[in-house]
XYZ file of C-alpha atoms in Angstrom:
323
model
C -36.252 47.160 -31.100
C -35.035 46.758 -27.557
C -37.597 47.575 -24.895
C -36.899 50.710 -22.906
C -35.353 50.210 -19.504
C -37.586 50.355 -16.436
C -36.783 51.952 -13.126
C -37.954 50.110 -10.026
C -38.077 51.503 -6.522
C -36.509 49.063 -4.069
C -36.520 50.514 -0.586
C -34.709 53.841 -0.788
C -32.960 52.982 -4.052
C -34.003 53.254 -7.675
C -32.737 50.263 -9.650
C -32.593 50.361 -13.432
C -33.702 47.196 -15.226
C -32.414 47.136 -18.793
C -34.099 45.097 -21.556
C -36.979 44.047 -19.256
C -38.659 41.993 -22.009
C -35.592 39.887 -22.771
C -36.561 36.169 -22.639
C -34.905 34.529 -19.642
C -36.794 31.225 -19.497
C -38.339 31.000 -22.966
C -40.073 27.653 -22.418
C -42.014 29.199 -19.538
C -42.463 32.566 -21.239
C -40.585 34.334 -18.444
C -38.712 37.565 -19.118
C -35.963 39.347 -17.278
C -38.577 41.558 -15.606
C -40.462 38.442 -14.460
C -37.273 37.247 -12.775
C -36.826 40.633 -11.106
C -40.414 40.458 -9.841
C -39.787 36.957 -8.493
C -36.856 38.137 -6.373
C -38.872 41.118 -5.169
C -41.674 38.764 -4.112
C -39.296 36.632 -2.008
C -37.268 39.660 -0.974
C -37.144 39.046 2.770
C -36.065 35.454 2.161
C -33.330 36.080 -0.389
C -31.955 38.957 1.671
C -31.904 36.770 4.793
C -29.880 34.214 2.837
C -27.373 36.793 1.580
C -27.274 39.663 4.049
C -23.699 40.879 4.612
C -22.235 37.656 3.175
C -19.501 37.729 0.529
C -21.340 36.349 -2.472
C -20.284 35.013 -5.838
C -22.702 35.894 -8.639
C -23.676 33.329 -11.264
C -24.649 35.484 -14.215
C -26.801 34.436 -17.176
C -27.102 37.721 -19.072
C -28.611 36.060 -22.153
C -31.091 34.016 -20.156
C -31.396 30.222 -20.137
C -31.643 28.506 -23.495
C -30.895 25.133 -25.007
C -27.186 24.611 -25.495
C -26.101 27.435 -23.169
C -22.733 26.872 -21.533
C -20.993 28.244 -18.453
C -17.482 29.645 -18.706
C -14.932 27.824 -16.515
C -11.248 28.166 -15.733
C -10.538 25.510 -18.341
C -12.742 27.162 -20.968
C -13.323 30.847 -20.495
C -15.913 31.173 -23.234
C -19.547 30.642 -22.405
C -23.025 32.132 -22.251
C -22.890 32.410 -18.466
C -20.108 32.950 -15.963
C -19.252 33.134 -12.263
C -18.188 36.504 -10.886
C -16.307 36.598 -7.602
C -15.131 40.203 -7.648
C -17.535 43.117 -7.448
C -18.311 44.172 -11.044
C -16.773 47.373 -12.356
C -19.123 50.322 -12.233
C -21.141 49.034 -9.270
C -23.102 51.778 -7.456
C -21.467 53.107 -4.310
C -24.301 51.617 -2.226
C -23.294 48.053 -3.167
C -21.568 46.804 -0.028
C -18.598 44.488 -0.318
C -16.510 42.175 1.853
C -12.771 41.635 1.486
C -11.987 37.935 1.403
C -8.897 35.777 0.880
C -8.889 32.660 -1.269
C -6.900 29.472 -0.466
C -4.357 30.589 -3.080
C -3.567 33.655 -0.959
C -5.137 36.025 -3.456
C -7.820 38.353 -2.208
C -10.838 40.156 -3.610
C -13.751 42.371 -2.751
C -16.978 40.439 -3.236
C -20.517 41.743 -3.244
C -22.030 41.443 0.261
C -25.687 42.513 -0.049
C -26.854 44.722 2.792
C -30.224 45.573 1.254
C -32.630 44.118 -1.286
C -31.725 46.749 -3.884
C -28.281 45.115 -4.194
C -29.929 41.787 -5.002
C -32.108 43.392 -7.694
C -29.095 45.260 -9.101
C -27.309 41.895 -9.418
C -30.370 40.324 -11.043
C -30.325 43.088 -13.639
C -26.795 41.922 -14.485
C -28.208 38.474 -15.198
C -27.628 36.832 -11.812
C -29.894 33.812 -11.273
C -27.954 31.967 -8.599
C -26.248 33.539 -5.620
C -23.398 31.680 -3.908
C -22.801 33.179 -0.431
C -19.967 32.245 1.907
C -20.912 30.866 5.367
C -19.410 34.012 6.939
C -20.423 37.652 7.208
C -18.388 40.752 6.523
C -18.135 41.246 10.309
C -15.724 38.280 10.465
C -14.769 36.630 7.195
C -12.501 34.079 8.896
C -15.071 32.385 11.158
C -18.246 30.827 9.753
C -21.556 31.506 11.471
C -23.323 28.703 9.604
C -22.492 25.004 9.530
C -23.633 23.746 6.140
C -24.322 20.053 5.586
C -24.523 19.032 1.926
C -26.324 15.743 1.279
C -25.134 15.012 -2.226
C -26.712 12.089 -4.116
C -24.558 10.132 -6.517
C -25.549 10.122 -10.210
C -28.795 8.255 -10.741
C -29.829 8.486 -7.076
C -33.246 10.003 -6.433
C -34.383 12.564 -3.902
C -36.313 9.844 -2.056
C -33.022 8.316 -0.894
C -31.737 11.660 0.388
C -34.797 12.381 2.558
C -34.208 9.591 5.129
C -30.624 10.764 5.550
C -31.887 14.283 6.229
C -34.228 12.928 8.917
C -31.288 11.087 10.466
C -29.302 14.331 10.465
C -32.163 16.095 12.205
C -32.415 13.411 14.872
C -28.691 13.572 15.561
C -28.743 17.372 15.745
C -31.630 17.149 18.218
C -29.552 14.837 20.407
C -26.771 17.420 20.447
C -29.126 20.289 21.191
C -28.610 21.819 17.731
C -31.217 23.035 15.242
C -30.973 22.526 11.499
C -32.836 24.195 8.643
C -33.295 22.130 5.459
C -33.689 23.293 1.878
C -33.726 21.760 -1.552
C -30.837 22.532 -3.865
C -33.079 22.893 -6.891
C -31.642 19.552 -7.975
C -31.749 16.124 -6.304
C -29.871 17.047 -3.130
C -30.600 18.669 0.205
C -28.758 21.185 2.337
C -29.111 21.534 6.098
C -27.912 24.754 7.721
C -27.093 25.048 11.423
C -26.610 28.587 12.829
C -23.441 28.582 14.934
C -21.414 30.997 17.000
C -18.703 32.628 14.891
C -15.878 31.155 16.987
C -14.324 28.452 14.835
C -12.156 28.373 11.726
C -13.102 26.875 8.369
C -10.914 23.871 9.166
C -12.674 23.241 12.475
C -16.074 23.568 10.816
C -15.066 20.999 8.200
C -13.963 18.618 10.955
C -17.361 19.094 12.578
C -19.216 18.211 9.365
C -16.933 15.219 8.817
C -17.728 14.007 12.354
C -21.430 14.388 11.606
C -20.984 12.548 8.326
C -19.189 9.659 9.992
C -22.041 9.373 12.496
C -24.541 9.285 9.625
C -22.427 6.588 8.001
C -22.663 4.503 11.191
C -26.406 5.037 11.551
C -27.308 4.535 7.893
C -24.567 2.359 6.410
C -26.983 1.453 3.634
C -27.233 5.037 2.423
C -24.364 7.260 3.569
C -20.708 7.584 2.634
C -17.977 10.064 3.524
C -15.498 8.598 1.053
C -13.928 11.501 -0.794
C -13.010 9.818 -4.089
C -16.129 9.501 -6.234
C -15.078 6.245 -7.874
C -14.726 4.616 -4.436
C -18.174 5.534 -3.137
C -20.418 2.504 -2.790
C -23.424 4.154 -1.099
C -25.899 6.568 -2.647
C -25.553 9.739 -0.516
C -22.289 11.560 0.114
C -22.000 13.943 3.080
C -19.831 16.546 1.371
C -17.801 18.009 4.234
C -15.601 19.864 1.767
C -18.398 22.384 1.201
C -17.235 23.974 4.471
C -13.839 24.749 2.953
C -12.806 28.336 2.386
C -14.196 29.642 -0.928
C -16.553 26.692 -1.327
C -20.109 27.938 -1.467
C -23.636 26.602 -1.806
C -26.505 27.938 -3.856
C -28.502 30.256 -1.623
C -32.106 29.743 -0.653
C -34.451 31.212 -3.297
C -31.798 31.174 -6.032
C -32.997 29.998 -9.437
C -31.510 26.912 -11.038
C -30.527 27.723 -14.646
C -32.612 25.022 -16.294
C -35.696 25.375 -18.522
C -38.029 24.579 -15.586
C -36.683 27.503 -13.490
C -36.677 25.471 -10.273
C -35.590 27.265 -7.120
C -33.694 26.301 -3.979
C -36.593 26.037 -1.549
C -36.373 26.346 2.244
C -38.536 23.711 3.921
C -40.024 22.926 7.281
C -39.049 19.474 8.558
C -42.695 18.382 8.466
C -42.766 18.986 4.699
C -39.791 16.846 3.857
C -41.527 13.539 3.186
C -44.021 15.030 0.730
C -41.886 17.726 -0.918
C -40.045 17.204 -4.181
C -37.522 19.560 -5.806
C -39.732 19.976 -8.856
C -42.522 21.372 -6.658
C -40.810 24.756 -6.330
C -40.201 27.146 -9.199
C -40.242 30.817 -10.100
C -43.962 30.749 -10.849
C -45.237 29.258 -7.585
C -42.675 30.247 -4.956
C -44.020 33.836 -4.593
C -47.465 32.490 -3.631
C -45.951 30.023 -1.174
C -43.815 32.764 0.346
C -46.780 35.118 0.706
C -48.857 32.383 2.356
C -46.360 30.966 4.825
C -43.325 33.225 4.951
C -39.757 32.006 5.140
C -39.144 28.614 6.798
C -35.562 29.766 7.395
C -36.539 32.795 9.465
C -35.075 31.063 12.533
C -31.584 31.252 11.054
C -31.527 34.821 12.358
C -32.092 33.633 15.925
C -30.156 31.547 18.404
C -26.642 30.412 17.507
C -25.170 27.141 18.693
C -21.844 25.747 19.827
C -19.769 23.293 17.781
C -18.066 21.847 20.841
C -20.060 18.596 20.863
C -19.199 17.816 17.238
C -15.574 18.827 17.673
C -15.328 16.615 20.773
C -16.527 13.725 18.601
C -13.915 14.596 15.979
C -11.228 14.611 18.693
C -12.316 11.242 20.070
C -12.149 9.725 16.601
C -8.843 11.355 15.758
C -10.286 13.116 12.731
C -7.896 15.555 11.156
C -8.984 18.664 9.311
C -9.434 17.471 5.711
C -6.969 18.958 3.211
C -8.095 21.963 1.141
C -9.469 20.892 -2.228
């Protein structure tokens, strides 16, 4: 028999959790309710990552199991799926943002304004949240510059770390501050809080300029070559992640693999010792309780992109085409 639903108080809301005993990560013995409790434990962090941002939900309503597949445009059958539009029947307290895709189509996406919205989405099977780098206050101008350090197949995390340090040093020279996090896989993301003054195209030019500088400084490690088959260095600075409707896994999201690894915000001093496999659903709540959120500063000062855009101008870099 199915276990009776539980009602959980989240702030001023009561959120219903159906089938709380459903296995979500069977190899770890974690249930749906365990996943809900994880997100509650890192609540301030996940809400900071998502607050007021249009967010695509990656839903795994049957949990994570061997052989599970994700539905795609090419094959719309699967055990999990991506949801861009706010689900039908959402409570009236689920805030949304109206966004436009490169195709010209538009949609209302979930834009969490409180932790209860996150837990409501988790009850629907959401493990990974994919927020835009904009807020509902201005969906046309990013307020985060996101640098994706993407290792090629077979490249280890240890080759990504020195590139991240080089990124930090360059940002320091420009008077900018970056906040690193693991992806839950082999890569790293670095977020820079910026003034919401520039378009997606300008932000992509800025990341491309940064990537070209990394390529000059670490020609042994870094490439900005778009075509995968032409890349001859292990770490790609993926400037296209700043394109409209391209999103990154949020901090504290859970990777849908048997190990239940999470995207972990880091302090720069941790980078040399940290490994992606160090952070999972079972140990992140204790880490969060002990040290808080290393990305708390993302709520603070915002920086100008002018220095990076000046570099792009000097080099004659055009805004990369939408892909």
